[in-house]
């Protein structure tokens, strides 16, 4: 099973590969790839935070039920 970080790296690679095929200058490609990769990371961090929040919520419910 891939970790979140591995999935982020895979998505970044796919973005960079796609941007690399665009007919623009090298600098424009690099900028677009970095911007897209940053967005992928941002979304992944949001998902990770949501998952961690859900896990914490479940733990709180379980601990509350134990009391």
mmCIF file of N, CA, C and O in Angstrom:
data_model
loop_
_atom_site.group_PDB
_atom_site.id
_atom_site.type_symbol
_atom_site.label_atom_id
_atom_site.label_comp_id
_atom_site.label_asym_id
_atom_site.label_seq_id
_atom_site.Cartn_x
_atom_site.Cartn_y
_atom_site.Cartn_z
ATOM 1 N N UNK A 1 0.863 -1.182 0.000
ATOM 2 C CA UNK A 1 0.000 0.000 0.000
ATOM 3 C C UNK A 1 0.902 1.235 0.000
ATOM 4 O O UNK A 1 1.860 1.317 0.754
ATOM 5 N N UNK A 2 0.560 2.187 -0.875
ATOM 6 C CA UNK A 2 1.344 3.423 -0.983
ATOM 7 C C UNK A 2 1.017 4.371 0.161
ATOM 8 O O UNK A 2 -0.140 4.493 0.551
ATOM 9 N N UNK A 3 2.043 5.031 0.665
ATOM 10 C CA UNK A 3 1.815 6.051 1.675
ATOM 11 C C UNK A 3 1.301 7.314 0.996
ATOM 12 O O UNK A 3 1.366 7.458 -0.229
ATOM 13 N N UNK A 4 0.778 8.221 1.795
ATOM 14 C CA UNK A 4 0.289 9.489 1.248
ATOM 15 C C UNK A 4 1.423 10.221 0.541
ATOM 16 O O UNK A 4 1.238 10.763 -0.545
ATOM 17 N N UNK A 5 2.611 10.212 1.136
ATOM 18 C CA UNK A 5 3.756 10.897 0.540
ATOM 19 C C UNK A 5 4.121 10.299 -0.820
ATOM 20 O O UNK A 5 4.440 11.024 -1.760
ATOM 21 N N UNK A 6 4.067 8.975 -0.930
ATOM 22 C CA UNK A 6 4.366 8.320 -2.207
ATOM 23 C C UNK A 6 3.329 8.682 -3.267
ATOM 24 O O UNK A 6 3.666 8.911 -4.429
ATOM 25 N N UNK A 7 2.075 8.771 -2.860
ATOM 26 C CA UNK A 7 1.019 9.154 -3.795
ATOM 27 C C UNK A 7 1.201 10.605 -4.238
ATOM 28 O O UNK A 7 0.968 10.935 -5.398
ATOM 29 N N UNK A 8 1.622 11.469 -3.317
ATOM 30 C CA UNK A 8 1.889 12.867 -3.662
ATOM 31 C C UNK A 8 3.012 12.938 -4.680
ATOM 32 O O UNK A 8 2.903 13.634 -5.690
ATOM 33 N N UNK A 9 4.091 12.209 -4.432
ATOM 34 C CA UNK A 9 5.227 12.193 -5.354
ATOM 35 C C UNK A 9 4.798 11.682 -6.732
ATOM 36 O O UNK A 9 5.206 12.224 -7.762
ATOM 37 N N UNK A 10 3.968 10.662 -6.748
ATOM 38 C CA UNK A 10 3.495 10.094 -8.007
ATOM 39 C C UNK A 10 2.648 11.128 -8.765
ATOM 40 O O UNK A 10 2.810 11.310 -9.973
ATOM 41 N N UNK A 11 1.778 11.826 -8.050
ATOM 42 C CA UNK A 11 0.939 12.841 -8.681
ATOM 43 C C UNK A 11 1.791 13.997 -9.202
ATOM 44 O O UNK A 11 1.566 14.507 -10.304
ATOM 45 N N UNK A 12 2.784 14.399 -8.422
ATOM 46 C CA UNK A 12 3.673 15.481 -8.860
ATOM 47 C C UNK A 12 4.408 15.082 -10.134
ATOM 48 O O UNK A 12 4.555 15.886 -11.056
ATOM 49 N N UNK A 13 4.874 13.856 -10.189
ATOM 50 C CA UNK A 13 5.570 13.376 -11.384
ATOM 51 C C UNK A 13 4.670 13.400 -12.603
ATOM 52 O O UNK A 13 5.082 13.808 -13.694
ATOM 53 N N UNK A 14 3.412 12.990 -12.420
ATOM 54 C CA UNK A 14 2.459 12.994 -13.528
ATOM 55 C C UNK A 14 2.184 14.417 -14.006
ATOM 56 O O UNK A 14 2.111 14.674 -15.211
ATOM 57 N N UNK A 15 2.076 15.339 -13.057
ATOM 58 C CA UNK A 15 1.843 16.742 -13.412
ATOM 59 C C UNK A 15 3.031 17.283 -14.194
ATOM 60 O O UNK A 15 2.865 17.911 -15.242
ATOM 61 N N UNK A 16 4.227 17.038 -13.694
ATOM 62 C CA UNK A 16 5.423 17.538 -14.364
ATOM 63 C C UNK A 16 5.562 16.944 -15.767
ATOM 64 O O UNK A 16 5.943 17.630 -16.707
ATOM 65 N N UNK A 17 5.226 15.677 -15.907
ATOM 66 C CA UNK A 17 5.296 15.023 -17.214
ATOM 67 C C UNK A 17 4.305 15.662 -18.187
ATOM 68 O O UNK A 17 4.641 15.951 -19.337
ATOM 69 N N UNK A 18 3.096 15.918 -17.712
ATOM 70 C CA UNK A 18 2.072 16.529 -18.558
ATOM 71 C C UNK A 18 2.465 17.942 -18.960
ATOM 72 O O UNK A 18 2.330 18.333 -20.121
ATOM 73 N N UNK A 19 2.961 18.717 -17.997
ATOM 74 C CA UNK A 19 3.371 20.090 -18.280
ATOM 75 C C UNK A 19 4.550 20.097 -19.239
ATOM 76 O O UNK A 19 4.657 20.964 -20.108
ATOM 77 N N UNK A 20 5.409 19.120 -19.114
ATOM 78 C CA UNK A 20 6.578 19.030 -19.985
ATOM 79 C C UNK A 20 6.230 18.886 -21.458
ATOM 80 O O UNK A 20 7.031 19.207 -22.327
ATOM 81 N N UNK A 21 5.031 18.447 -21.741
ATOM 82 C CA UNK A 21 4.598 18.256 -23.130
ATOM 83 C C UNK A 21 3.983 19.521 -23.730
ATOM 84 O O UNK A 21 3.687 19.550 -24.913
ATOM 85 N N UNK A 22 3.792 20.551 -22.912
ATOM 86 C CA UNK A 22 3.192 21.785 -23.409
ATOM 87 C C UNK A 22 4.193 22.579 -24.247
ATOM 88 O O UNK A 22 5.378 22.619 -23.937
ATOM 89 N N UNK A 23 3.714 23.261 -25.304
ATOM 90 C CA UNK A 23 4.613 24.033 -26.172
ATOM 91 C C UNK A 23 4.888 25.441 -25.615
ATOM 92 O O UNK A 23 4.409 26.441 -26.138
ATOM 93 N N UNK A 24 5.641 25.496 -24.513
ATOM 94 C CA UNK A 24 6.023 26.775 -23.910
ATOM 95 C C UNK A 24 7.505 26.727 -23.545
ATOM 96 O O UNK A 24 8.145 25.689 -23.680
ATOM 97 N N UNK A 25 8.041 27.843 -23.061
ATOM 98 C CA UNK A 25 9.458 27.871 -22.704
ATOM 99 C C UNK A 25 9.738 26.976 -21.500
ATOM 100 O O UNK A 25 8.827 26.619 -20.748
ATOM 101 N N UNK A 26 10.997 26.664 -21.322
ATOM 102 C CA UNK A 26 11.398 25.809 -20.202
ATOM 103 C C UNK A 26 11.011 26.447 -18.867
ATOM 104 O O UNK A 26 10.511 25.775 -17.975
ATOM 105 N N UNK A 27 11.234 27.748 -18.728
ATOM 106 C CA UNK A 27 10.893 28.448 -17.481
ATOM 107 C C UNK A 27 9.395 28.380 -17.211
ATOM 108 O O UNK A 27 8.969 28.171 -16.085
ATOM 109 N N UNK A 28 8.590 28.573 -18.253
ATOM 110 C CA UNK A 28 7.135 28.509 -18.093
ATOM 111 C C UNK A 28 6.702 27.100 -17.680
ATOM 112 O O UNK A 28 5.828 26.933 -16.826
ATOM 113 N N UNK A 29 7.329 26.097 -18.274
ATOM 114 C CA UNK A 29 7.016 24.709 -17.920
ATOM 115 C C UNK A 29 7.359 24.441 -16.461
ATOM 116 O O UNK A 29 6.580 23.837 -15.730
ATOM 117 N N UNK A 30 8.553 24.885 -16.056
ATOM 118 C CA UNK A 30 8.977 24.662 -14.677
ATOM 119 C C UNK A 30 8.029 25.351 -13.704
ATOM 120 O O UNK A 30 7.640 24.777 -12.687
ATOM 121 N N UNK A 31 7.661 26.586 -14.016
ATOM 122 C CA UNK A 31 6.750 27.329 -13.144
ATOM 123 C C UNK A 31 5.390 26.670 -13.052
ATOM 124 O O UNK A 31 4.826 26.528 -11.965
ATOM 125 N N UNK A 32 4.863 26.237 -14.183
ATOM 126 C CA UNK A 32 3.550 25.578 -14.203
ATOM 127 C C UNK A 32 3.599 24.256 -13.444
ATOM 128 O O UNK A 32 2.683 23.924 -12.693
ATOM 129 N N UNK A 33 4.680 23.513 -13.633
ATOM 130 C CA UNK A 33 4.821 22.226 -12.947
ATOM 131 C C UNK A 33 4.923 22.421 -11.442
ATOM 132 O O UNK A 33 4.292 21.692 -10.668
ATOM 133 N N UNK A 34 5.707 23.414 -11.029
ATOM 134 C CA UNK A 34 5.851 23.670 -9.590
ATOM 135 C C UNK A 34 4.531 24.126 -8.974
ATOM 136 O O UNK A 34 4.174 23.711 -7.876
ATOM 137 N N UNK A 35 3.806 24.981 -9.687
ATOM 138 C CA UNK A 35 2.522 25.464 -9.193
ATOM 139 C C UNK A 35 1.532 24.303 -9.065
ATOM 140 O O UNK A 35 0.841 24.175 -8.049
ATOM 141 N N UNK A 36 1.464 23.461 -10.074
ATOM 142 C CA UNK A 36 0.548 22.319 -10.046
ATOM 143 C C UNK A 36 0.953 21.329 -8.961
ATOM 144 O O UNK A 36 0.101 20.793 -8.246
ATOM 145 N N UNK A 37 2.258 21.088 -8.823
ATOM 146 C CA UNK A 37 2.734 20.159 -7.798
ATOM 147 C C UNK A 37 2.413 20.691 -6.407
ATOM 148 O O UNK A 37 2.034 19.924 -5.515
ATOM 149 N N UNK A 38 2.543 21.994 -6.213
ATOM 150 C CA UNK A 38 2.215 22.591 -4.924
ATOM 151 C C UNK A 38 0.728 22.416 -4.626
ATOM 152 O O UNK A 38 0.339 22.149 -3.480
ATOM 153 N N UNK A 39 -0.113 22.555 -5.643
ATOM 154 C CA UNK A 39 -1.550 22.378 -5.462
ATOM 155 C C UNK A 39 -1.860 20.932 -5.091
ATOM 156 O O UNK A 39 -2.692 20.676 -4.211
ATOM 157 N N UNK A 40 -1.178 19.990 -5.725
ATOM 158 C CA UNK A 40 -1.368 18.573 -5.395
ATOM 159 C C UNK A 40 -1.021 18.345 -3.931
ATOM 160 O O UNK A 40 -1.764 17.677 -3.200
ATOM 161 N N UNK A 41 0.100 18.905 -3.485
ATOM 162 C CA UNK A 41 0.511 18.756 -2.091
ATOM 163 C C UNK A 41 -0.503 19.380 -1.144
ATOM 164 O O UNK A 41 -0.819 18.825 -0.100
ATOM 165 N N UNK A 42 -1.013 20.554 -1.524
ATOM 166 C CA UNK A 42 -1.993 21.252 -0.686
ATOM 167 C C UNK A 42 -3.251 20.402 -0.512
ATOM 168 O O UNK A 42 -3.752 20.235 0.600
ATOM 169 N N UNK A 43 -3.742 19.864 -1.600
ATOM 170 C CA UNK A 43 -4.944 19.023 -1.548
ATOM 171 C C UNK A 43 -4.664 17.769 -0.724
ATOM 172 O O UNK A 43 -5.483 17.362 0.100
ATOM 173 N N UNK A 44 -3.493 17.178 -0.927
ATOM 174 C CA UNK A 44 -3.140 15.966 -0.184
ATOM 175 C C UNK A 44 -3.051 16.254 1.309
ATOM 176 O O UNK A 44 -3.488 15.446 2.130
ATOM 177 N N UNK A 45 -2.490 17.402 1.680
ATOM 178 C CA UNK A 45 -2.408 17.778 3.088
ATOM 179 C C UNK A 45 -3.805 17.966 3.672
ATOM 180 O O UNK A 45 -4.064 17.562 4.804
ATOM 181 N N UNK A 46 -4.711 18.563 2.899
ATOM 182 C CA UNK A 46 -6.083 18.732 3.361
ATOM 183 C C UNK A 46 -6.744 17.381 3.602
ATOM 184 O O UNK A 46 -7.436 17.182 4.598
ATOM 185 N N UNK A 47 -6.508 16.442 2.679
ATOM 186 C CA UNK A 47 -7.069 15.099 2.825
ATOM 187 C C UNK A 47 -6.465 14.416 4.052
ATOM 188 O O UNK A 47 -7.180 13.808 4.855
ATOM 189 N N UNK A 48 -5.158 14.537 4.206
ATOM 190 C CA UNK A 48 -4.476 13.930 5.349
ATOM 191 C C UNK A 48 -5.026 14.495 6.652
ATOM 192 O O UNK A 48 -5.318 13.756 7.595
ATOM 193 N N UNK A 49 -5.198 15.832 6.721
ATOM 194 C CA UNK A 49 -5.746 16.469 7.918
ATOM 195 C C UNK A 49 -7.167 15.980 8.196
ATOM 196 O O UNK A 49 -7.538 15.742 9.346
ATOM 197 N N UNK A 50 -7.956 15.838 7.146
ATOM 198 C CA UNK A 50 -9.334 15.366 7.314
ATOM 199 C C UNK A 50 -9.357 13.939 7.849
ATOM 200 O O UNK A 50 -10.144 13.609 8.741
ATOM 201 N N UNK A 51 -8.473 13.096 7.326
ATOM 202 C CA UNK A 51 -8.405 11.709 7.791
ATOM 203 C C UNK A 51 -7.980 11.664 9.251
ATOM 204 O O UNK A 51 -8.572 10.961 10.064
ATOM 205 N N UNK A 52 -6.946 12.451 9.582
ATOM 206 C CA UNK A 52 -6.479 12.480 10.967
ATOM 207 C C UNK A 52 -7.570 13.014 11.894
ATOM 208 O O UNK A 52 -7.748 12.520 13.007
ATOM 209 N N UNK A 53 -8.312 14.010 11.436
ATOM 210 C CA UNK A 53 -9.416 14.554 12.235
ATOM 211 C C UNK A 53 -10.494 13.511 12.459
ATOM 212 O O UNK A 53 -11.053 13.396 13.560
ATOM 213 N N UNK A 54 -10.788 12.735 11.432
ATOM 214 C CA UNK A 54 -11.790 11.676 11.549
ATOM 215 C C UNK A 54 -11.327 10.616 12.534
ATOM 216 O O UNK A 54 -12.099 10.161 13.384
ATOM 217 N N UNK A 55 -10.056 10.244 12.436
ATOM 218 C CA UNK A 55 -9.503 9.239 13.361
ATOM 219 C C UNK A 55 -9.578 9.750 14.792
ATOM 220 O O UNK A 55 -9.989 9.028 15.694
ATOM 221 N N UNK A 56 -9.196 11.020 15.002
ATOM 222 C CA UNK A 56 -9.268 11.599 16.343
ATOM 223 C C UNK A 56 -10.706 11.617 16.857
ATOM 224 O O UNK A 56 -10.962 11.342 18.029
ATOM 225 N N UNK A 57 -11.647 11.937 15.975
ATOM 226 C CA UNK A 57 -13.058 11.947 16.362
ATOM 227 C C UNK A 57 -13.538 10.571 16.781
ATOM 228 O O UNK A 57 -14.249 10.432 17.788
ATOM 229 N N UNK A 58 -13.150 9.549 16.040
ATOM 230 C CA UNK A 58 -13.533 8.179 16.379
ATOM 231 C C UNK A 58 -12.919 7.778 17.712
ATOM 232 O O UNK A 58 -13.584 7.170 18.562
ATOM 233 N N UNK A 59 -11.658 8.133 17.914
ATOM 234 C CA UNK A 59 -10.996 7.821 19.197
ATOM 235 C C UNK A 59 -11.730 8.485 20.351
ATOM 236 O O UNK A 59 -11.921 7.880 21.409
ATOM 237 N N UNK A 60 -12.138 9.735 20.163
ATOM 238 C CA UNK A 60 -12.863 10.448 21.217
ATOM 239 C C UNK A 60 -14.191 9.765 21.525
ATOM 240 O O UNK A 60 -14.574 9.661 22.694
ATOM 241 N N UNK A 61 -14.891 9.311 20.503
ATOM 242 C CA UNK A 61 -16.167 8.613 20.712
ATOM 243 C C UNK A 61 -15.941 7.316 21.473
ATOM 244 O O UNK A 61 -16.660 7.000 22.417
ATOM 245 N N UNK A 62 -14.903 6.584 21.069
ATOM 246 C CA UNK A 62 -14.601 5.306 21.736
ATOM 247 C C UNK A 62 -14.240 5.553 23.196
ATOM 248 O O UNK A 62 -14.723 4.869 24.086
ATOM 249 N N UNK A 63 -13.381 6.545 23.447
ATOM 250 C CA UNK A 63 -12.962 6.849 24.818
ATOM 251 C C UNK A 63 -14.136 7.325 25.661
ATOM 252 O O UNK A 63 -14.233 7.000 26.839
ATOM 253 N N UNK A 64 -15.038 8.077 25.057
ATOM 254 C CA UNK A 64 -16.221 8.574 25.768
ATOM 255 C C UNK A 64 -17.123 7.398 26.147
ATOM 256 O O UNK A 64 -17.687 7.364 27.243
ATOM 257 N N UNK A 65 -17.243 6.434 25.236
ATOM 258 C CA UNK A 65 -18.086 5.269 25.495
ATOM 259 C C UNK A 65 -17.507 4.381 26.596
ATOM 260 O O UNK A 65 -18.240 3.674 27.281
ATOM 261 N N UNK A 66 -16.197 4.400 26.784
ATOM 262 C CA UNK A 66 -15.539 3.584 27.806
ATOM 263 C C UNK A 66 -15.822 4.110 29.214
ATOM 264 O O UNK A 66 -15.758 3.370 30.167
ATOM 265 N N UNK A 67 -16.107 5.400 29.309
ATOM 266 C CA UNK A 67 -16.305 6.013 30.642
ATOM 267 C C UNK A 67 -17.643 5.715 31.225
ATOM 268 O O UNK A 67 -18.590 5.345 30.832
#
